[in-house]
Short mmCIF file of C-alpha atoms in Angstrom, two decimals:
data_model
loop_
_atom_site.label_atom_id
_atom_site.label_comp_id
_atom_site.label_asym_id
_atom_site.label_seq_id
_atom_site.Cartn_x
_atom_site.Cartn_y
_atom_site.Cartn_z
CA UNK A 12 43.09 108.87 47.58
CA UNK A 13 45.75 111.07 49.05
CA UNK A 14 49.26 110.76 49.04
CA UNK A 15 50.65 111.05 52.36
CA UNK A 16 53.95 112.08 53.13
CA UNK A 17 55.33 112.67 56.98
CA UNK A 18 56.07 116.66 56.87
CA UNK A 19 59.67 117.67 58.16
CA UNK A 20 58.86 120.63 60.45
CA UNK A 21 61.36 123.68 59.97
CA UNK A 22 62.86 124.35 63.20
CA UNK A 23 62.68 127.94 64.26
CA UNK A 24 66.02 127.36 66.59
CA UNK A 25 68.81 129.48 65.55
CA UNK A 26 72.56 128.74 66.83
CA UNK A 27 74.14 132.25 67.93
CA UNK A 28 77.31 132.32 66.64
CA UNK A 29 79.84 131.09 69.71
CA UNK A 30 82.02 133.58 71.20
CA UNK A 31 85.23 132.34 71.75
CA UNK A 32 88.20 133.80 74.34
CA UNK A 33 91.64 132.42 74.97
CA UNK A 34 89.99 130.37 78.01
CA UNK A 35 85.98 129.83 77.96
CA UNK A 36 83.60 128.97 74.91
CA UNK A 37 80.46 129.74 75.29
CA UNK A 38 77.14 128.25 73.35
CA UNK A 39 74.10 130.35 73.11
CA UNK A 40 70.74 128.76 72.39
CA UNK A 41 68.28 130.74 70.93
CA UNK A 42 64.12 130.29 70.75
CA UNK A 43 62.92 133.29 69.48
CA UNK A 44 59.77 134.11 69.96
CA UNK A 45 57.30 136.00 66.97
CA UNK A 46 56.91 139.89 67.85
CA UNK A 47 53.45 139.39 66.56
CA UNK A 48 50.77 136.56 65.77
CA UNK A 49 47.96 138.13 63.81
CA UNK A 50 46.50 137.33 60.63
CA UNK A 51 46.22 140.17 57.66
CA UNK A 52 42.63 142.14 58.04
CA UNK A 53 43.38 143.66 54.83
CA UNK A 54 43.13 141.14 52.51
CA UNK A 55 43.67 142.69 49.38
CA UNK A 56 47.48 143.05 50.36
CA UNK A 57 47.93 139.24 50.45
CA UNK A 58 49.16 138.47 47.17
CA UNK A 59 48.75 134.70 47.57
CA UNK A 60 45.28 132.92 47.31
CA UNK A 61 45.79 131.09 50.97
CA UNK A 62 46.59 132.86 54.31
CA UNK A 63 50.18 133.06 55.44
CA UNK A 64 49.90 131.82 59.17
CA UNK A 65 52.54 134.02 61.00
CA UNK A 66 54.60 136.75 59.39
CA UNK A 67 56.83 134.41 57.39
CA UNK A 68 53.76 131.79 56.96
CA UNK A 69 55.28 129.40 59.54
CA UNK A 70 54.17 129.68 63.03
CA UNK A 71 52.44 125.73 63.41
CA UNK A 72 56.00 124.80 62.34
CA UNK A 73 57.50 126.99 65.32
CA UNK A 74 54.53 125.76 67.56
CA UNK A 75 55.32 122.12 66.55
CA UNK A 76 59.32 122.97 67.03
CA UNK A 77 58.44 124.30 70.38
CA UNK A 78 56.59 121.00 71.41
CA UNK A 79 59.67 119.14 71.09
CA UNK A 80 61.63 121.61 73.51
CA UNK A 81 59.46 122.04 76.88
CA UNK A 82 59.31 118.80 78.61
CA UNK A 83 56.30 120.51 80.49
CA UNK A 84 54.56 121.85 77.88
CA UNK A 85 54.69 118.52 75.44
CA UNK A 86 53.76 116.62 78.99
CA UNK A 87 50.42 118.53 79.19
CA UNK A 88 49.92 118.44 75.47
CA UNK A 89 49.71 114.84 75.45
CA UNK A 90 47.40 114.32 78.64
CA UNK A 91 44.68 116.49 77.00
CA UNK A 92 44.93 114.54 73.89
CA UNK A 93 44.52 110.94 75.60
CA UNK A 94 42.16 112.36 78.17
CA UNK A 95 39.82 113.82 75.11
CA UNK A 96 39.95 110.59 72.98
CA UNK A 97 38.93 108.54 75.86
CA UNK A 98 39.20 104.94 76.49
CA UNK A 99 37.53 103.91 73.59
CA UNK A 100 34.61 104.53 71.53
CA UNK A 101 31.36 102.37 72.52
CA UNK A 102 28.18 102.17 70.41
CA UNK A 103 25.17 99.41 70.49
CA UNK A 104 24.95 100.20 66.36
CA UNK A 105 27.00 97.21 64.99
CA UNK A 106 27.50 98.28 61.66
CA UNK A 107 29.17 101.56 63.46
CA UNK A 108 30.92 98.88 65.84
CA UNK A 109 32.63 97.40 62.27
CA UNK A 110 33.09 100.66 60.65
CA UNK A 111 35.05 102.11 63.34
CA UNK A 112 37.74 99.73 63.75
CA UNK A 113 39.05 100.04 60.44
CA UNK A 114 37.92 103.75 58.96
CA UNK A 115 40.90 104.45 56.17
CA UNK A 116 43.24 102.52 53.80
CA UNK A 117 46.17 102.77 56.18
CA UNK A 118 44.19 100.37 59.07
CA UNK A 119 43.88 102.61 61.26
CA UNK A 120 40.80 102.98 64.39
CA UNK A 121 38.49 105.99 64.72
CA UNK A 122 40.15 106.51 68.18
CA UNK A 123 43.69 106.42 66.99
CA UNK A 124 42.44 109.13 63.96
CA UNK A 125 40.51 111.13 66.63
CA UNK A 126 43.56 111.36 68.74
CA UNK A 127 45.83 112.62 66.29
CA UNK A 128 42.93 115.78 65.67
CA UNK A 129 42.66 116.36 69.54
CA UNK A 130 46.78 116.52 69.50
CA UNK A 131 46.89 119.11 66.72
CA UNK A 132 44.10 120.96 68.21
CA UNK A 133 45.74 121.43 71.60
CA UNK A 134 49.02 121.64 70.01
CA UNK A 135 48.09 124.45 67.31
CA UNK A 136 44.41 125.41 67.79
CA UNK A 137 43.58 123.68 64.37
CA UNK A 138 43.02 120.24 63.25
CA UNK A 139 42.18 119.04 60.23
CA UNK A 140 40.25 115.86 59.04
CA UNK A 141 40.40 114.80 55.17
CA UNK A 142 37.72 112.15 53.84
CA UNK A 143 37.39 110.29 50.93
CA UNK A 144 34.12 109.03 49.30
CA UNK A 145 34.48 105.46 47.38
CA UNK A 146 31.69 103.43 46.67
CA UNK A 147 29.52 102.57 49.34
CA UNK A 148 32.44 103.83 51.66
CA UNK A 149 34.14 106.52 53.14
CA UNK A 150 37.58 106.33 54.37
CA UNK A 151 38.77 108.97 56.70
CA UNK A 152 42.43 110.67 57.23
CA UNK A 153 44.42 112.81 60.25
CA UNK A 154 45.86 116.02 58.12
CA UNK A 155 48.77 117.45 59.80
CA UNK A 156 47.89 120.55 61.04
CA UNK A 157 51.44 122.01 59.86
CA UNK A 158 50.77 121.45 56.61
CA UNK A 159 47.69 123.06 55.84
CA UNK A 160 46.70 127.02 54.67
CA UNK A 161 43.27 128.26 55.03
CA UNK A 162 41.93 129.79 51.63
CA UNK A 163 41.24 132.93 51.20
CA UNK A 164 37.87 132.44 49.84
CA UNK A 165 36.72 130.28 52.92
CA UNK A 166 36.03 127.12 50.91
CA UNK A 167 39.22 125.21 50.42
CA UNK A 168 42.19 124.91 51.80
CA UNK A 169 45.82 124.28 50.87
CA UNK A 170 48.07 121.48 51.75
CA UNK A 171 52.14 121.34 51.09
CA UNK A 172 54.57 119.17 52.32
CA UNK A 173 56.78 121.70 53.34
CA UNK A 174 55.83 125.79 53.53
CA UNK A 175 59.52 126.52 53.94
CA UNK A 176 60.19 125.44 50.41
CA UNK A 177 56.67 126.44 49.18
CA UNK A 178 58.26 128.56 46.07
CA UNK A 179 60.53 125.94 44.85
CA UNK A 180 57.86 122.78 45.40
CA UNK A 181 54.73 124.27 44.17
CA UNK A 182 54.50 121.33 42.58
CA UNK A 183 53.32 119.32 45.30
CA UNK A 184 50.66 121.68 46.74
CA UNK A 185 47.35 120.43 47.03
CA UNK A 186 43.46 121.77 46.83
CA UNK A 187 41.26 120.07 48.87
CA UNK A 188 37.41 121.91 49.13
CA UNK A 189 36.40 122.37 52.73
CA UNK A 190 32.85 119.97 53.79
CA UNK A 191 30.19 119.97 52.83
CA UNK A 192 31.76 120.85 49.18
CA UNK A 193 33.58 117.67 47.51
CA UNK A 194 35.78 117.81 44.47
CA UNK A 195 37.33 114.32 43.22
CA UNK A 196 35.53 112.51 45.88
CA UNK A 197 37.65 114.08 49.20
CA UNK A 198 36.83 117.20 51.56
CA UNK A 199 38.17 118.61 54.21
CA UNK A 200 36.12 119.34 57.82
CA UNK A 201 38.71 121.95 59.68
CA UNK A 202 37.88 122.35 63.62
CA UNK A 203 39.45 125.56 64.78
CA UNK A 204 39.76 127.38 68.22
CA UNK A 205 38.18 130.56 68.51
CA UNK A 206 40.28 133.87 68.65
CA UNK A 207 38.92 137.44 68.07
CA UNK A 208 40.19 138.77 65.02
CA UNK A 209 40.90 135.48 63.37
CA UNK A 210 38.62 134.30 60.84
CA UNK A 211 40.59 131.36 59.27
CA UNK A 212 42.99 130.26 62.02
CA UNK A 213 42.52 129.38 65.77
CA UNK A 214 45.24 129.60 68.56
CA UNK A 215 46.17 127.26 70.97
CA UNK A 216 45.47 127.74 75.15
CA UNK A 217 49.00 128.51 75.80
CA UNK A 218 49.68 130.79 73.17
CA UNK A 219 49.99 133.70 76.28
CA UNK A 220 53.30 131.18 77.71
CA UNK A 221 55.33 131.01 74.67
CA UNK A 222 58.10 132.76 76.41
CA UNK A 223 57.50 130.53 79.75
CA UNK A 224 57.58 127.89 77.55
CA UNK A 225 61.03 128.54 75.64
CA UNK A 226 62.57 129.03 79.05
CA UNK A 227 61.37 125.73 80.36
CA UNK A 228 63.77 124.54 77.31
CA UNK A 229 66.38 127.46 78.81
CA UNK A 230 66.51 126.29 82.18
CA UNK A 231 67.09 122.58 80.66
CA UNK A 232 70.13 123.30 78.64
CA UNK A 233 72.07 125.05 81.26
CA UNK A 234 71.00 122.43 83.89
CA UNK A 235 73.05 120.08 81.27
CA UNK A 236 75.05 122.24 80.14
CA UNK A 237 76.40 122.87 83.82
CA UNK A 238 76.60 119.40 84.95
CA UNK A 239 78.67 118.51 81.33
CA UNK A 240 80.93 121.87 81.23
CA UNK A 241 80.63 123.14 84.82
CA UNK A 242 84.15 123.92 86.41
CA UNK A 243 82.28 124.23 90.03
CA UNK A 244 85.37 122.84 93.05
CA UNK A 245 83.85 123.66 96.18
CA UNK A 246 87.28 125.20 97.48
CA UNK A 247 90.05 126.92 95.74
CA UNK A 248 93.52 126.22 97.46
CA UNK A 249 96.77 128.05 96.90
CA UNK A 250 99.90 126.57 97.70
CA UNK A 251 103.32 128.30 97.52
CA UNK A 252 106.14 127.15 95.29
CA UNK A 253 108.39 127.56 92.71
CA UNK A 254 106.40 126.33 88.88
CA UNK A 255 107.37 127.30 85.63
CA UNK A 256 105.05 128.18 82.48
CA UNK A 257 104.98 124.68 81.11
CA UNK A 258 104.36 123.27 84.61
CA UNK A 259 101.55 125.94 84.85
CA UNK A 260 99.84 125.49 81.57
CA UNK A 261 99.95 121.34 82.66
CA UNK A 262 98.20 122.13 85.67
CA UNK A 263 95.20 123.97 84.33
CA UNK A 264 95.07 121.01 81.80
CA UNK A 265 95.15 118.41 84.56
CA UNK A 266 92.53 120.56 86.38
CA UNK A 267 90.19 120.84 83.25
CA UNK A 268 90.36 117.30 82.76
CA UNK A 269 89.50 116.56 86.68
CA UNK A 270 87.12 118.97 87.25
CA UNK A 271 85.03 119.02 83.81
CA UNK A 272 82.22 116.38 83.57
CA UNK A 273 80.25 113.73 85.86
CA UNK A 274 80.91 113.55 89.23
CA UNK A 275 83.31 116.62 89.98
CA UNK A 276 81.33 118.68 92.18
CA UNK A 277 82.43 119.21 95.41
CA UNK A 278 86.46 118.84 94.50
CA UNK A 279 88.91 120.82 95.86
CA UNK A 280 91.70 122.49 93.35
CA UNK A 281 95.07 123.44 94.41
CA UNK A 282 96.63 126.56 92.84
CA UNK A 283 100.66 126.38 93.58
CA UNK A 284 101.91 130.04 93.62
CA UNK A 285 105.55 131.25 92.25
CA UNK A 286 107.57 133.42 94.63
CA UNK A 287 105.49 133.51 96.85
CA UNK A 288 106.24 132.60 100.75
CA UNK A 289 102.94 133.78 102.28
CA UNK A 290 100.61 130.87 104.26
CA UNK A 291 98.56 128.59 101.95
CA UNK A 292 95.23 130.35 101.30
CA UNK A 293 91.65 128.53 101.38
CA UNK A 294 88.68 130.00 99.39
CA UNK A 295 85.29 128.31 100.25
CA UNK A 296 83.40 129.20 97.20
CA UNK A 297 79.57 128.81 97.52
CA UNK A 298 76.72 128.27 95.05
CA UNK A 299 73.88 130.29 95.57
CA UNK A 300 72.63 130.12 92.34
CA UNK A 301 70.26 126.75 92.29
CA UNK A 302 67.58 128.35 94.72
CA UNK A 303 67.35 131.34 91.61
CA UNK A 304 66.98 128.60 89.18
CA UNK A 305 64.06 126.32 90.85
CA UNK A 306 62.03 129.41 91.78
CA UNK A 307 62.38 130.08 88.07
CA UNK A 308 61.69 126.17 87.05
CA UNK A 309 59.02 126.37 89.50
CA UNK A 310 56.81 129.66 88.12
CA UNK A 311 57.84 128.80 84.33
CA UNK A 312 56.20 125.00 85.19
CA UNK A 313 52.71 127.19 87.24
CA UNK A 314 52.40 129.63 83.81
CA UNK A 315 52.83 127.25 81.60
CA UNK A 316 50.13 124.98 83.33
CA UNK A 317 48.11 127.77 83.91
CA UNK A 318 48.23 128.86 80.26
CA UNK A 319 47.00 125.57 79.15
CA UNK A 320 44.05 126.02 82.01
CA UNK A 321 45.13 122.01 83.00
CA UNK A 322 45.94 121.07 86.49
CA UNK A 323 48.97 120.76 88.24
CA UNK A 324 48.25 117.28 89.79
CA UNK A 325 47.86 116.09 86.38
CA UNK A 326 51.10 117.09 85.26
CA UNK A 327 52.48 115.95 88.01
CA UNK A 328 53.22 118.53 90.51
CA UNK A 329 51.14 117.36 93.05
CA UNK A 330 52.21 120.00 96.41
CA UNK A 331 53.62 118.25 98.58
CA UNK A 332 51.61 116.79 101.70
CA UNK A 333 48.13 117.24 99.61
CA UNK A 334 48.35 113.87 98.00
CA UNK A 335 46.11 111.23 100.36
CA UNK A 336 46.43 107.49 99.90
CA UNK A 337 43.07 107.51 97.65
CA UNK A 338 44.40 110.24 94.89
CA UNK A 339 41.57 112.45 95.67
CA UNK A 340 43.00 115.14 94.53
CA UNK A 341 43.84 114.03 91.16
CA UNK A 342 40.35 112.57 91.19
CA UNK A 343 39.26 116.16 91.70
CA UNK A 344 41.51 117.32 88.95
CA UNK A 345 40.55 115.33 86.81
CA UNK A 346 36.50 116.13 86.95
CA UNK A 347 37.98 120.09 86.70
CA UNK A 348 39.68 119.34 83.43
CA UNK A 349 37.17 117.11 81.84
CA UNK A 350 34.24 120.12 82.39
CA UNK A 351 36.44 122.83 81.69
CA UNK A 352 38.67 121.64 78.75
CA UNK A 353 38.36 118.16 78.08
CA UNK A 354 34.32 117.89 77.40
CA UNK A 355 34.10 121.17 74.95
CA UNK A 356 36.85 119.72 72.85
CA UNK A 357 35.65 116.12 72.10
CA UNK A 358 32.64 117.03 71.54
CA UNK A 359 33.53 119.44 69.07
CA UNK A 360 35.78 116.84 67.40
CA UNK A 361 32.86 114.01 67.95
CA UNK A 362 29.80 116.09 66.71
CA UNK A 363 31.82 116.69 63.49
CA UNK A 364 32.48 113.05 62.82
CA UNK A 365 29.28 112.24 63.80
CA UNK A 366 27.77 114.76 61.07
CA UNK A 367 30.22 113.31 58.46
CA UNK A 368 29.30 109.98 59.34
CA UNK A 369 25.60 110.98 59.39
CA UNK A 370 25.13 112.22 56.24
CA UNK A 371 27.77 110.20 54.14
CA UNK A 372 26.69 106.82 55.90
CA UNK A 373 24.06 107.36 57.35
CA UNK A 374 25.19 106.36 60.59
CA UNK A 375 22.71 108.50 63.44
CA UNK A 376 24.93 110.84 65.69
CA UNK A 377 23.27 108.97 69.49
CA UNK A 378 25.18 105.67 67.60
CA UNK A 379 28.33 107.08 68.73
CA UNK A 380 30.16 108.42 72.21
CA UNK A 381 32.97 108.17 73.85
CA UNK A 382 33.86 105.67 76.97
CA UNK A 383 36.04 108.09 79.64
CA UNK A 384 38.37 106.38 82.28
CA UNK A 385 39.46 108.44 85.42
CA UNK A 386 43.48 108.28 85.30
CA UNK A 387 42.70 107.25 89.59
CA UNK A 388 40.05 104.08 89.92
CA UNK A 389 38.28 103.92 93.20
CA UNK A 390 39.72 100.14 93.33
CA UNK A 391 41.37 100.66 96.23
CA UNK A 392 38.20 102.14 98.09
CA UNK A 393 36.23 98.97 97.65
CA UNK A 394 35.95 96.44 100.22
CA UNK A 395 36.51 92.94 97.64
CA UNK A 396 34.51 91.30 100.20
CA UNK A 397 31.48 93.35 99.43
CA UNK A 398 31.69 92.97 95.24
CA UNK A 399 33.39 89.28 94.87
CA UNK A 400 32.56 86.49 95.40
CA UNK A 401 34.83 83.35 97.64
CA UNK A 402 36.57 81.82 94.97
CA UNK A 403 36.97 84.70 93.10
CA UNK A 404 39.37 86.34 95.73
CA UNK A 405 40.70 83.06 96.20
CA UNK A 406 41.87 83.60 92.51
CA UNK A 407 43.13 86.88 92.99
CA UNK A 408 45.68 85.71 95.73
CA UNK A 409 46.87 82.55 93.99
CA UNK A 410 45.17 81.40 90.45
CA UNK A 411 46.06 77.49 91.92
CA UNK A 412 44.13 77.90 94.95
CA UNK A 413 41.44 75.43 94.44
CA UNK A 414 37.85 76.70 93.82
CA UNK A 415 35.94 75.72 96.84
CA UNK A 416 32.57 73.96 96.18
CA UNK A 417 30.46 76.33 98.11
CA UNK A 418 32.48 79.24 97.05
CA UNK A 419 30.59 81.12 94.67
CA UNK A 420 28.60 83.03 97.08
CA UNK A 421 29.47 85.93 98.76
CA UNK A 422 30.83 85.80 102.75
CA UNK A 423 27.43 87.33 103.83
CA UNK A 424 25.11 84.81 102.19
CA UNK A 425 27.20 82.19 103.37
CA UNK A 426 25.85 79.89 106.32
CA UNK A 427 27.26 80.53 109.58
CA UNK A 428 27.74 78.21 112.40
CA UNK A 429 26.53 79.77 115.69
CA UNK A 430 27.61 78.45 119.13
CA UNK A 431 25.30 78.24 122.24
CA UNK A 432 25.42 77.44 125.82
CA UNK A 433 22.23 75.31 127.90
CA UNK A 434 23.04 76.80 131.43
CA UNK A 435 21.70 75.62 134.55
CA UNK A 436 18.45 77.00 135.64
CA UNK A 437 19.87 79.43 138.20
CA UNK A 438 21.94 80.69 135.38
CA UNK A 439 25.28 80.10 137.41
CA UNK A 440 26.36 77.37 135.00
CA UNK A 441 29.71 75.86 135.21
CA UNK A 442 32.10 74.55 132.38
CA UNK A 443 30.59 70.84 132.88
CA UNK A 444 26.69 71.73 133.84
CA UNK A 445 25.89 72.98 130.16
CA UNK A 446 25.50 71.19 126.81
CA UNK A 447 27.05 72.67 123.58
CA UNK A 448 24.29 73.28 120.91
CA UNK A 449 25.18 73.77 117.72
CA UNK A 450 22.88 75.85 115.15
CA UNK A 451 23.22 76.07 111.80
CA UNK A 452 21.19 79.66 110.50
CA UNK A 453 21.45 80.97 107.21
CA UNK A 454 21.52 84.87 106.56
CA UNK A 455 18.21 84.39 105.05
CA UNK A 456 16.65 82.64 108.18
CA UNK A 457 18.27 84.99 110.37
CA UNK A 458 16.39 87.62 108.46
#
């Protein structure tokens, strides 16, 4: 069996050196994004036997880096992922039922494993699933997608902890044969996105927004860094009077310390002027520059969405006045994404399993599907009166209420108690002329 060890991503963030002046220091935050992402066509020039994935042979780690940046972009990430492994995974088989619960040595369920493979297929248009043949068994393992190399020869593929240090740990590289082949009892199955003119990787959706997505990091760090740093008074005011260069140098410090951090926009400062008997002057200064910054928030958010072909109501920019009390439009949404996105990749990931399963186990591939859950139930469009029964919406308001004796039928079938009036034969009855008759019908009778 495997040894598993949690890979340490290499970030691809570089820290500009500062540049400093006698009054402002300024940090620069860097995401650079790779010229080019193309895999060698001649490949008698790579002098390795895997396939470097990005010019330096780390571009999942960059990808994986960049998740961690983008609010946005990890937001989306992880809707696909839960929306493709479903709710859970049903079958009438119960030897399937038992197997799936528990499928490798570390406890975990086919639906947590199947998760972590739609995740690194979003996230990096590869995933990779490692199984391992014991007797009468076969437990199978998530790969991290950042730490596998396709093969150059198509048939195996190459697994280190850590590509950054790849000449100095060759030691821990693994071989592991790609499925159907086996070697020491484990294979790999690799599920890959399709991209003309790559034959061993695939690319993610998004892989058109990188840039969109490093600003959406961007346009975070100044937001903080403005609010932590910002000197922003909304006024400047300049008082005359006599100050000496001490006295001066104290009152920049006293204004740095007032005006720098939480809760100092919108403070006045007070310049006091040497020498000078002119009138006190009063500079209003304005910010214009928030309406630049969330029309930039606001197209970085629509390409980024758009580059992941998801749906804006699922990431939660619903426009404004289109959301009804019934969440039809994340209903609607939601049926977009699972026939455009969400369908193609589970079953790619499922009929995989399923032939693994199907020719190690024996298990038939019908034996196995996935149960889907809309993120909006139509709960709230359901009269309870019309689905449950008396007591049982007595329980819903109060679990104490006692059950009443009659009340497990619905309102409908219950008798009802109909009241009429005997009126005098000239029909002009008066409140004392007529008996009461009372008439017990059933809904059945009355039908």
């Amino acid at each position: 069996m495997s040894q598993r060890k949690q890979t340490r991503t290499k970030s691809q963030v570089k820290n500009l050196q500062t540049k400093k002046t006698n009054t402002f220091e300024f940090g620069v935050f860097n995401l650079a994004i790779p010229e080019h992402i193309e895999e060698p066509q001649d490949l008698s020039k790579v002098r390795t036997k895997f396939i470097p994935f990005g010019t330096n042979n780390l571009f999942p780690q960059y990808l994986a880096e960049l998740k961690r940046k983008s609010s946005t972009h990890r937001s989306v990430l992880a809707q696909k992922a839960v929306f493709t492994s479903g709710a859970k995974f049903v079958t009438s088989n119960e030897d399937v039922k038992e197997y799936i619960k528990d499928v490798n040595a570390d406890g975990e369920s086919l639906r947590e494993v199947f998760k972590k493979l739609a995740d690194d297929y979003y996230t990096f248009g590869n995933a990779y699933l490692e199984g391992v043949l014991y007797d009468g068994g076969l437990n199978l393992y998530h790969i991290d997608a950042t730490t596998v190399r396709a093969s150059k020869n198509k048939k195996e593929v190459y697994v280190h902890p850590d590509w950054a240090k790849y000449n100095t740990m060759k030691d821990k590289l693994s071989i592991i044969p790609l499925y159907p082949r086996v070697r020491g009892s484990r294979f790999v199955v690799q599920f890959k996105d399709y991209e003309p003119t790559f034959q061993f990787y695939g690319l993610p959706d998004y892989v058109a927004a990188l840039e969109h997505i490093a600003v959406d990091y961007e346009i975070g760090k100044w937001n903080h860094t403005k609010f932590k740093n910002g000197f922003q008074p909304s006024a400047i005011v300049e008082i005359n009077g006599d100050m000496g260069e001490e006295e001066a140098k104290k009152l920049v410090r006293e204004a740095q310390k007032r005006f720098v951090g939480d809760g100092n926009n919108g403070k006045i400062m007070f310049i006091v002027k040497n020498g000078d008997s002119a009138q006190a002057n009063v500079q209003i200064i304005k910010d214009d520059q928030e309406g630049s910054w969330i029309d930039l928030q606001r197209i970085t958010d629509q390409n980024i969405v758009t580059a992941h072909r998801w749906q804006p109501s699922l990431s939660g920019l619903v426009s404004s006045g289109k959301m009804n009390n019934t969440g039809s439009e994340i209903r609607i949404a939601y049926d977009l994404a699972m026939t455009t996105v969400i369908k193609d990749t589970s079953d790619l990931l499922l009929n995989g399993i399923r032939t693994v399963l199907y020719k190690e186990l024996g298990f038939l591939p019908e034996e196995l599907v996935i149960h889907y859950e809309p993120p909006i139930s139509f709960a709230t469009q359901i009269d309870p009166k019309q689905i449950l029964t008396i007591n049982e919406q007595r329980r819903m308001l109060d679990e104490d209420l006692p059950m009443l004796e009659e009340g497990n039928m619905f309102l409908t079938d219950r008798e009802q108690i109909i009241v009429t009036r005997d009126d005098d034969a000239d029909g002009k009855g008066d409140d004392d002329a007529g008996d009461l008759q009372v008439t017990e019908i059933n809904s059945e009778t009355q039908e």
